[in-house]
Short mmCIF file of C-alpha atoms and ligand atoms in Angstrom, two decimals:
data_model
loop_
_atom_site.label_atom_id
_atom_site.label_comp_id
_atom_site.label_asym_id
_atom_site.label_seq_id
_atom_site.Cartn_x
_atom_site.Cartn_y
_atom_site.Cartn_z
CA MET B 225 83.52 26.51 -18.60
CA ASN B 226 82.04 29.46 -19.95
CA ALA B 227 80.14 31.78 -17.64
CA LEU B 228 78.14 33.38 -20.53
CA VAL B 229 77.43 32.51 -24.09
CA PHE B 230 75.47 34.64 -26.66
CA GLU B 231 74.84 32.71 -29.78
CA THR B 232 73.57 34.65 -32.75
CA VAL B 233 71.24 36.86 -30.46
CA SER B 234 69.21 39.41 -32.32
CA HIS B 235 66.63 41.85 -30.66
CA ARG B 236 64.20 44.37 -32.23
CA TYR B 237 62.32 47.21 -30.74
CA GLY B 238 59.41 47.63 -33.32
CA ARG B 239 61.24 48.21 -36.57
CA LEU B 240 64.60 49.12 -34.86
CA LYS B 241 67.13 46.33 -34.89
CA ALA B 242 69.03 46.79 -31.49
CA LEU B 243 71.16 43.79 -31.64
CA ASP B 244 72.11 42.02 -34.88
CA ARG B 245 73.30 38.40 -34.59
CA LEU B 246 75.40 39.22 -31.61
CA SER B 247 77.75 36.23 -30.48
CA LEU B 248 80.08 36.43 -27.55
CA THR B 249 81.61 34.38 -24.81
CA ILE B 250 82.80 35.06 -21.32
CA GLY B 251 85.05 32.57 -19.49
CA ASP B 252 84.74 31.96 -15.77
CA GLY B 253 86.31 34.62 -13.79
CA GLU B 254 86.81 36.81 -16.75
CA VAL B 255 86.04 40.58 -16.90
CA VAL B 256 84.64 41.59 -20.23
CA CYS B 257 83.67 45.05 -21.21
CA LEU B 258 80.94 45.73 -23.69
CA LEU B 259 81.96 49.02 -25.30
CA GLY B 260 80.67 51.19 -27.99
CA PRO B 261 78.87 54.60 -28.78
CA SER B 262 75.43 55.34 -27.27
CA GLY B 263 72.53 53.56 -28.89
CA CYS B 264 74.71 50.57 -30.10
CA GLY B 265 72.79 47.96 -28.19
CA LYS B 266 75.06 47.48 -24.84
CA THR B 267 72.30 47.67 -22.40
CA THR B 268 69.89 45.59 -24.45
CA ALA B 269 72.63 42.81 -24.50
CA LEU B 270 73.10 43.08 -20.76
CA ARG B 271 69.20 43.04 -20.02
CA LEU B 272 68.85 39.97 -22.25
CA ALA B 273 71.63 38.13 -20.29
CA ALA B 274 69.98 39.18 -17.01
CA GLY B 275 66.62 37.99 -18.28
CA LEU B 276 65.07 41.62 -17.96
CA GLU B 277 64.29 41.52 -21.68
CA GLU B 278 62.47 38.55 -23.38
CA LEU B 279 64.84 36.88 -25.90
CA GLN B 280 63.69 37.12 -29.56
CA GLU B 281 66.16 35.35 -31.52
CA GLY B 282 69.33 33.25 -30.66
CA ARG B 283 70.38 31.43 -27.48
CA ILE B 284 71.74 32.58 -24.33
CA ALA B 285 73.72 30.18 -21.74
CA ILE B 286 75.06 30.77 -18.34
CA GLY B 287 77.36 28.46 -16.72
CA GLY B 288 76.75 25.88 -19.49
CA ARG B 289 72.97 26.04 -18.93
CA VAL B 290 70.66 27.40 -21.52
CA VAL B 291 68.84 30.34 -19.73
CA ALA B 292 67.01 31.73 -22.89
CA GLY B 293 66.29 30.04 -26.16
CA GLU B 294 65.16 26.69 -27.15
CA GLY B 295 61.64 27.50 -25.75
CA ARG B 296 62.95 28.72 -22.33
CA ASP B 297 63.30 32.07 -20.79
CA LEU B 298 64.36 31.96 -17.17
CA PRO B 299 63.53 34.71 -14.73
CA PRO B 300 66.52 36.85 -13.54
CA GLU B 301 66.42 35.17 -10.07
CA ASP B 302 66.97 31.83 -11.65
CA ARG B 303 70.06 32.75 -13.72
CA ASP B 304 72.68 32.92 -11.11
CA VAL B 305 73.50 36.63 -11.94
CA GLY B 306 74.26 39.71 -9.88
CA LEU B 307 72.99 42.86 -11.22
CA MET B 308 74.13 46.51 -10.92
CA PHE B 309 72.66 49.37 -12.64
CA GLN B 310 73.81 52.96 -13.45
CA ASP B 311 71.42 54.61 -10.82
CA TYR B 312 72.26 51.73 -8.32
CA ALA B 313 68.44 50.98 -7.79
CA LEU B 314 68.78 50.92 -4.16
CA PHE B 315 65.41 50.72 -2.25
CA PRO B 316 65.19 53.91 -0.25
CA HIS B 317 62.70 52.53 2.51
CA LEU B 318 65.24 49.73 3.20
CA ARG B 319 68.27 49.96 5.28
CA VAL B 320 71.60 49.34 3.71
CA GLY B 321 71.86 45.67 5.16
CA GLU B 322 68.21 45.06 4.06
CA ASN B 323 69.02 46.20 0.50
CA VAL B 324 72.09 43.82 0.29
CA ALA B 325 69.98 40.84 1.73
CA PHE B 326 67.14 41.53 -0.93
CA GLY B 327 69.05 39.25 -3.47
CA LEU B 328 69.13 36.47 -0.98
CA ARG B 329 65.57 35.56 -0.99
CA ARG B 330 65.84 31.78 -0.98
CA ARG B 331 67.90 31.44 2.43
CA THR B 332 66.97 31.61 6.15
CA ALA B 333 66.88 34.82 7.86
CA SER B 334 69.97 34.40 9.84
CA GLU B 335 71.88 33.28 6.69
CA ARG B 336 70.65 36.38 4.72
CA GLU B 337 71.88 38.50 7.45
CA ARG B 338 75.27 36.91 7.72
CA LEU B 339 75.82 36.94 3.89
CA ALA B 340 74.76 40.58 3.64
CA LEU B 341 77.09 41.46 6.48
CA GLU B 342 79.98 39.61 4.79
CA ALA B 343 79.17 41.41 1.43
CA LEU B 344 79.37 44.70 3.29
CA GLN B 345 82.44 43.80 4.87
CA ARG B 346 84.03 43.19 1.51
CA VAL B 347 83.18 46.67 0.36
CA GLY B 348 84.25 48.26 3.57
CA LEU B 349 80.65 49.31 4.75
CA ALA B 350 79.89 47.02 7.44
CA ASP B 351 79.35 49.75 9.85
CA TYR B 352 76.52 51.21 7.63
CA ALA B 353 74.35 48.12 7.79
CA ARG B 354 71.59 50.00 9.64
CA ALA B 355 71.86 53.28 7.70
CA TYR B 356 69.34 54.33 5.08
CA PRO B 357 70.72 54.92 1.39
CA HIS B 358 70.13 58.55 1.18
CA THR B 359 72.34 59.19 4.21
CA LEU B 360 75.26 57.75 2.17
CA SER B 361 77.57 59.49 -0.29
CA GLY B 362 77.39 58.49 -4.05
CA GLY B 363 80.54 56.48 -3.63
CA GLN B 364 79.08 54.58 -0.71
CA GLN B 365 75.87 53.96 -2.49
CA GLN B 366 77.96 52.32 -5.37
CA ARG B 367 79.58 50.07 -2.91
CA VAL B 368 76.24 49.10 -1.53
CA ALA B 369 74.84 48.31 -4.94
CA LEU B 370 78.18 46.13 -5.62
CA ALA B 371 77.63 44.41 -2.31
CA ARG B 372 74.11 43.51 -3.25
CA ALA B 373 75.33 42.33 -6.46
CA LEU B 374 78.08 40.27 -4.96
CA ALA B 375 76.16 38.98 -1.94
CA PRO B 376 74.67 35.73 -3.46
CA ASN B 377 78.13 34.74 -4.97
CA PRO B 378 76.86 34.73 -8.54
CA ARG B 379 78.62 33.09 -11.46
CA LEU B 380 78.08 36.16 -13.59
CA LEU B 381 78.10 39.93 -12.64
CA LEU B 382 76.26 42.24 -14.86
CA LEU B 383 77.27 45.91 -14.56
CA ASP B 384 75.66 48.53 -16.47
CA GLU B 385 77.63 51.80 -16.48
CA PRO B 386 78.35 51.22 -12.80
CA PHE B 387 80.54 54.44 -12.48
CA SER B 388 78.80 56.94 -14.60
CA GLY B 389 76.87 58.60 -11.50
CA LEU B 390 80.26 59.53 -9.94
CA ASP B 391 82.49 62.62 -10.59
CA GLN B 392 85.74 62.10 -12.33
CA ARG B 393 88.07 61.93 -9.32
CA LEU B 394 85.87 59.68 -7.24
CA ARG B 395 85.39 57.44 -10.36
CA ARG B 396 88.89 56.54 -10.63
CA GLU B 397 89.09 55.65 -7.04
CA VAL B 398 85.95 53.56 -7.12
CA ARG B 399 86.56 51.73 -10.33
CA ASP B 400 89.90 50.64 -9.09
CA ARG B 401 88.35 49.22 -5.89
CA THR B 402 85.54 47.61 -8.01
CA LEU B 403 88.03 45.84 -10.22
CA HIS B 404 89.95 44.38 -7.28
CA LEU B 405 86.66 43.35 -5.53
CA VAL B 406 85.13 41.76 -8.64
CA LYS B 407 88.41 39.86 -9.33
CA GLU B 408 88.54 38.59 -5.83
CA SER B 409 84.87 37.35 -5.96
CA GLY B 410 85.90 35.22 -8.75
CA ALA B 411 82.62 36.05 -10.59
CA ALA B 412 82.78 36.41 -14.46
CA THR B 413 81.84 40.05 -15.32
CA LEU B 414 80.12 41.56 -18.20
CA MET B 415 80.26 45.33 -17.70
CA VAL B 416 78.77 48.04 -20.18
CA THR B 417 80.61 51.32 -20.69
CA HIS B 418 80.94 53.89 -23.48
CA GLU B 419 84.26 55.03 -22.34
CA PRO B 420 87.23 53.30 -23.92
CA GLU B 421 89.64 54.27 -21.09
CA GLU B 422 87.33 52.80 -18.56
CA ALA B 423 87.00 49.61 -20.62
CA MET B 424 90.72 49.28 -20.96
CA PHE B 425 91.21 49.82 -17.31
CA MET B 426 88.77 47.14 -16.05
CA ALA B 427 88.66 44.60 -18.86
CA ASP B 428 90.50 41.42 -19.52
CA ARG B 429 88.81 41.31 -22.79
CA ILE B 430 86.82 44.26 -24.65
CA VAL B 431 83.91 43.53 -27.03
CA LEU B 432 83.49 46.61 -29.14
CA MET B 433 80.11 47.07 -30.80
CA ARG B 434 78.74 49.37 -33.36
CA ALA B 435 75.00 49.63 -34.55
CA GLY B 436 73.90 46.23 -32.93
CA ARG B 437 77.00 44.46 -34.12
CA LEU B 438 80.22 43.09 -32.76
CA VAL B 439 82.98 45.17 -34.44
CA GLN B 440 85.97 43.62 -32.71
CA GLU B 441 86.91 41.55 -29.51
CA GLY B 442 90.19 41.16 -27.90
CA THR B 443 92.44 42.37 -25.10
CA PRO B 444 92.84 45.97 -24.66
CA VAL B 445 96.32 45.81 -26.07
CA GLU B 446 94.85 44.02 -29.27
CA CYS B 447 92.28 46.36 -29.67
CA TYR B 448 94.42 49.49 -29.37
CA PHE B 449 97.41 48.27 -31.40
CA ASN B 450 95.50 46.05 -33.88
CA PRO B 451 92.08 47.84 -34.64
CA ALA B 452 89.73 45.95 -36.85
CA ASP B 453 88.78 49.06 -38.84
CA GLY B 454 88.89 52.94 -38.88
CA PHE B 455 85.93 53.08 -36.41
CA ALA B 456 87.76 50.90 -33.82
CA ALA B 457 90.96 52.81 -34.30
CA GLY B 458 89.25 56.22 -33.71
CA PHE B 459 87.08 54.83 -30.91
CA PHE B 460 90.03 53.97 -28.64
CA GLY B 461 91.60 57.32 -28.83
CA GLU B 462 92.34 60.44 -31.09
CA VAL B 463 93.80 59.89 -34.44
CA ASN B 464 95.18 61.95 -37.24
CA ARG B 465 93.19 60.98 -40.44
CA LEU B 466 94.79 61.35 -43.89
CA GLU B 467 93.32 60.34 -47.24
CA ALA B 468 95.30 58.57 -49.74
CA ARG B 469 95.13 55.81 -52.56
CA VAL B 470 97.04 52.72 -53.37
CA GLU B 471 99.65 53.33 -56.14
CA ASN B 472 102.12 50.75 -57.22
CA GLY B 473 101.67 48.76 -54.00
CA GLU B 474 102.17 51.78 -51.80
CA VAL B 475 100.16 54.25 -49.89
CA ARG B 476 101.78 57.63 -50.52
CA THR B 477 100.87 60.40 -47.82
CA PRO B 478 102.63 63.62 -47.30
CA LEU B 479 104.12 62.07 -44.25
CA ALA B 480 105.36 58.88 -45.35
CA TRP B 481 105.01 56.15 -48.03
CA LEU B 482 103.62 52.98 -46.40
CA PRO B 483 103.18 49.50 -47.69
CA ALA B 484 99.62 48.72 -49.04
CA ARG B 485 99.93 45.08 -47.83
CA GLY B 486 97.01 43.25 -49.40
CA ILE B 487 94.84 46.41 -50.27
CA ALA B 488 93.95 46.26 -53.93
CA GLU B 489 95.72 48.84 -56.47
CA GLY B 490 93.91 52.07 -56.96
CA ARG B 491 91.60 51.56 -53.77
CA ALA B 492 91.08 54.59 -51.65
CA VAL B 493 92.40 54.31 -48.16
CA GLU B 494 92.48 56.23 -44.93
CA VAL B 495 95.57 56.48 -43.02
CA LEU B 496 95.18 56.78 -39.05
CA VAL B 497 98.11 58.12 -37.19
CA ARG B 498 97.86 58.27 -33.35
CA PRO B 499 99.14 61.52 -31.94
CA GLU B 500 101.66 59.49 -29.84
CA GLY B 501 102.86 57.84 -32.98
CA ILE B 502 104.38 61.16 -34.36
CA ARG B 503 107.89 61.66 -33.10
CA LEU B 504 109.28 65.19 -33.36
CA LEU B 505 112.87 65.16 -34.41
CA PRO B 506 115.39 68.17 -34.92
CA PRO B 507 114.61 69.61 -38.46
CA GLY B 508 118.03 68.67 -39.93
CA ASP B 509 117.19 65.01 -39.63
CA ALA B 510 114.77 65.30 -42.38
CA ALA B 511 117.48 66.11 -45.07
CA GLY B 512 117.64 63.31 -47.48
CA SER B 513 115.81 60.94 -45.17
CA GLY B 514 112.44 61.19 -46.82
CA LYS B 515 110.92 62.51 -43.59
CA VAL B 516 108.99 65.55 -43.55
CA ASP B 517 109.25 69.08 -41.89
CA ALA B 518 106.16 70.39 -39.80
CA ARG B 519 105.79 73.73 -38.12
CA VAL B 520 104.32 74.17 -34.66
CA ILE B 521 101.15 76.10 -34.54
CA ALA B 522 100.50 75.68 -30.87
CA ALA B 523 101.62 73.51 -27.84
CA ARG B 524 99.69 72.69 -24.67
CA LEU B 525 100.48 70.91 -21.48
CA LEU B 526 97.64 68.35 -20.69
CA GLY B 527 99.21 66.97 -17.35
CA ARG B 528 101.16 63.88 -18.09
CA SER B 529 101.64 64.63 -21.76
CA SER B 530 101.90 67.70 -24.07
CA LEU B 531 99.89 68.23 -27.31
CA VAL B 532 101.53 69.86 -30.15
CA HIS B 533 99.62 71.19 -33.01
CA LEU B 534 101.50 71.09 -36.26
CA SER B 535 101.11 72.18 -39.83
CA VAL B 536 102.56 70.23 -42.71
CA GLU B 537 102.67 72.03 -46.06
CA PRO B 538 103.12 69.45 -48.82
CA ASP B 539 104.67 70.88 -52.22
CA GLY B 540 101.55 72.34 -53.98
CA GLY B 541 99.05 70.30 -51.73
CA THR B 542 96.61 71.44 -49.11
CA PRO B 543 98.21 72.14 -45.56
CA LEU B 544 97.74 69.28 -43.04
CA HIS B 545 96.83 70.04 -39.55
CA LEU B 546 98.29 67.43 -37.21
CA HIS B 547 98.34 66.54 -33.49
CA ALA B 548 101.36 65.01 -31.83
CA ARG B 549 101.46 63.86 -28.30
CA VAL B 550 104.61 63.91 -26.38
CA PRO B 551 105.06 62.54 -22.92
CA GLY B 552 105.72 64.97 -20.21
CA ARG B 553 106.41 68.68 -20.63
CA PHE B 554 107.18 69.57 -24.19
CA LEU B 555 106.32 73.07 -25.15
CA PRO B 556 108.10 74.38 -28.32
CA ASP B 557 107.44 77.92 -29.46
CA ASP B 558 104.88 78.64 -32.24
CA GLY B 559 106.76 78.62 -35.64
CA ASP B 560 109.50 76.03 -34.49
CA VAL B 561 110.16 73.51 -37.11
CA PHE B 562 110.48 69.71 -36.53
CA SER B 563 111.23 66.73 -38.84
CA LEU B 564 108.43 64.09 -38.37
CA ASP B 565 108.97 60.38 -37.89
CA LEU B 566 106.07 57.91 -37.66
CA ASP B 567 105.95 54.96 -35.21
CA PRO B 568 104.71 52.05 -37.36
CA ALA B 569 102.82 50.43 -34.50
CA GLN B 570 100.75 53.42 -34.19
CA VAL B 571 99.88 53.94 -38.00
CA PHE B 572 96.88 52.07 -39.58
CA VAL B 573 95.67 51.88 -43.11
CA PHE B 574 92.21 50.91 -43.99
CA PRO B 575 90.18 50.92 -47.38
CA THR B 576 87.50 53.49 -47.30
CA ASP B 577 85.44 52.71 -50.38
CA ALA B 578 84.25 49.47 -48.42
CA PRO B 579 80.69 49.53 -47.34
CA ILE B 580 80.70 50.95 -43.73
CA SER B 581 77.58 51.76 -41.87
CA GLY B 582 75.60 48.77 -40.75
CA ALA B 583 77.72 46.42 -42.74
CA GLU B 584 80.28 43.65 -41.64
CA PRO B 585 83.44 45.46 -40.92
CA GLU B 586 86.39 44.37 -43.21
CA ARG B 587 88.71 42.31 -41.04
CA GLY B 588 92.30 41.21 -41.09
CA HIS B 589 93.36 40.82 -44.67
CA THR B 590 92.37 44.45 -45.76
CA GLY B 591 92.94 46.37 -42.59
CA THR B 592 96.73 46.47 -42.13
CA ARG B 593 99.07 48.10 -39.70
CA ALA B 594 101.73 50.13 -41.44
CA SER B 595 105.42 49.41 -41.26
CA GLY B 596 108.10 52.08 -42.00
P1 LIG U 823 73.56 53.97 -24.07
O1 LIG U 823 75.02 53.91 -23.98
O2 LIG U 823 72.91 55.27 -24.58
O3 LIG U 823 72.65 53.36 -23.03
P2 LIG U 823 73.27 51.38 -25.36
O4 LIG U 823 74.50 50.96 -26.35
O5 LIG U 823 73.14 50.68 -24.04
O6 LIG U 823 73.20 52.99 -25.34
P3 LIG U 823 70.63 50.21 -25.94
O7 LIG U 823 70.18 51.01 -24.52
O8 LIG U 823 70.82 48.84 -25.82
O9 LIG U 823 72.01 51.03 -26.41
O10 LIG U 823 69.73 50.90 -27.10
C1 LIG U 823 69.81 50.39 -28.43
C2 LIG U 823 68.88 50.80 -29.28
O11 LIG U 823 67.57 50.48 -28.87
C3 LIG U 823 68.74 52.50 -29.13
O12 LIG U 823 68.53 52.93 -30.35
C4 LIG U 823 67.57 52.77 -28.34
O13 LIG U 823 67.08 54.06 -28.50
C5 LIG U 823 66.66 51.48 -28.52
N1 LIG U 823 65.91 51.12 -27.40
C6 LIG U 823 66.34 50.83 -26.16
N2 LIG U 823 65.47 50.12 -25.43
C7 LIG U 823 64.15 50.43 -25.92
C8 LIG U 823 62.93 50.27 -25.72
N3 LIG U 823 62.46 49.81 -24.62
N4 LIG U 823 62.01 50.68 -26.67
C9 LIG U 823 62.31 51.17 -27.92
N5 LIG U 823 63.55 51.32 -28.25
C10 LIG U 823 64.55 51.06 -27.45
#
């Protein structure tokens, strides 16, 4: 059974099209992250699922029941959803326990108290039931908001940027705890975020959006290693971008010749290379192997990895500036020379003369992962 289904949902604010025929499905117990740049329509989709925004076009079903569309638009309290917002939206005049009990309006007083306490126990805050929200830290307030969303045991949790109010260090800890709590609860979850790493950390499946449309959906591994287009490849992490053209069935770049696989002869392409897809070998390895030499411009330790800035000077061509990421501490001197080798799993080729903004991205047959 699906916890949530969007069928060709479109939404306008005046002349602005915030969602354009968005279709998506979340299975029971599945955690799905809605990911995309600011303004791409993520929050609008979440608000439509919650019933906080009136549906204009399409259909929304929760747990197999149409909640919006076909002449129906159920209010949030009738949708079997738990909501959590960026600012937590706790009531300052209500104690923590009362805040959590708020979503349990249709139960008896003693049942509400019991369920609220149970939810607070789950997030480790049972001792704070009588405290007021302002006396709690940001991380504790986040847990109260999560307890309130989980308390009615909803079929579907809707989380809008639930960690954005927390500092970097606390955020890591809180999102780890949230992931386990959400999974234990068994509720399906739709979480909005604009941070790819956060989405990859939390999600069973990611729905990547751009300008109101779905660009790609898949597991974090599928999205990272098989991006649907150049936007998707770049959104999940830094990429080195090279321009080229298909000639005689090949894409010739100063770094390597790549198979064009299905992209038409003469078409302009962009070649995207993840920094971790560039291996640095001793310079001698380049001789006669077709590999290219690169000179180190700078190298910096970033903690778990090192970033090496490289210059490649093709014969008679414009020098290329590349970034290579190497695990651990790897800090060669400026001016050192290496031979470059590309990991085919981290190189992507896409046509660039296809219509891009606002148009359906080209999928599958045109976008291709390089090999060799
Ligand atoms: P962010 O990550 O910045 O919150 P988002 O991807 O969640 O962005 P939405 O908040 O859904 O995007 O907004 C989509 C578009 O609709 C944006 O251009 C936004 O300015 C516009 N928009 C959102 N809400 C309204 C509103 N109530 N009235 C008018 N325009 C709106």
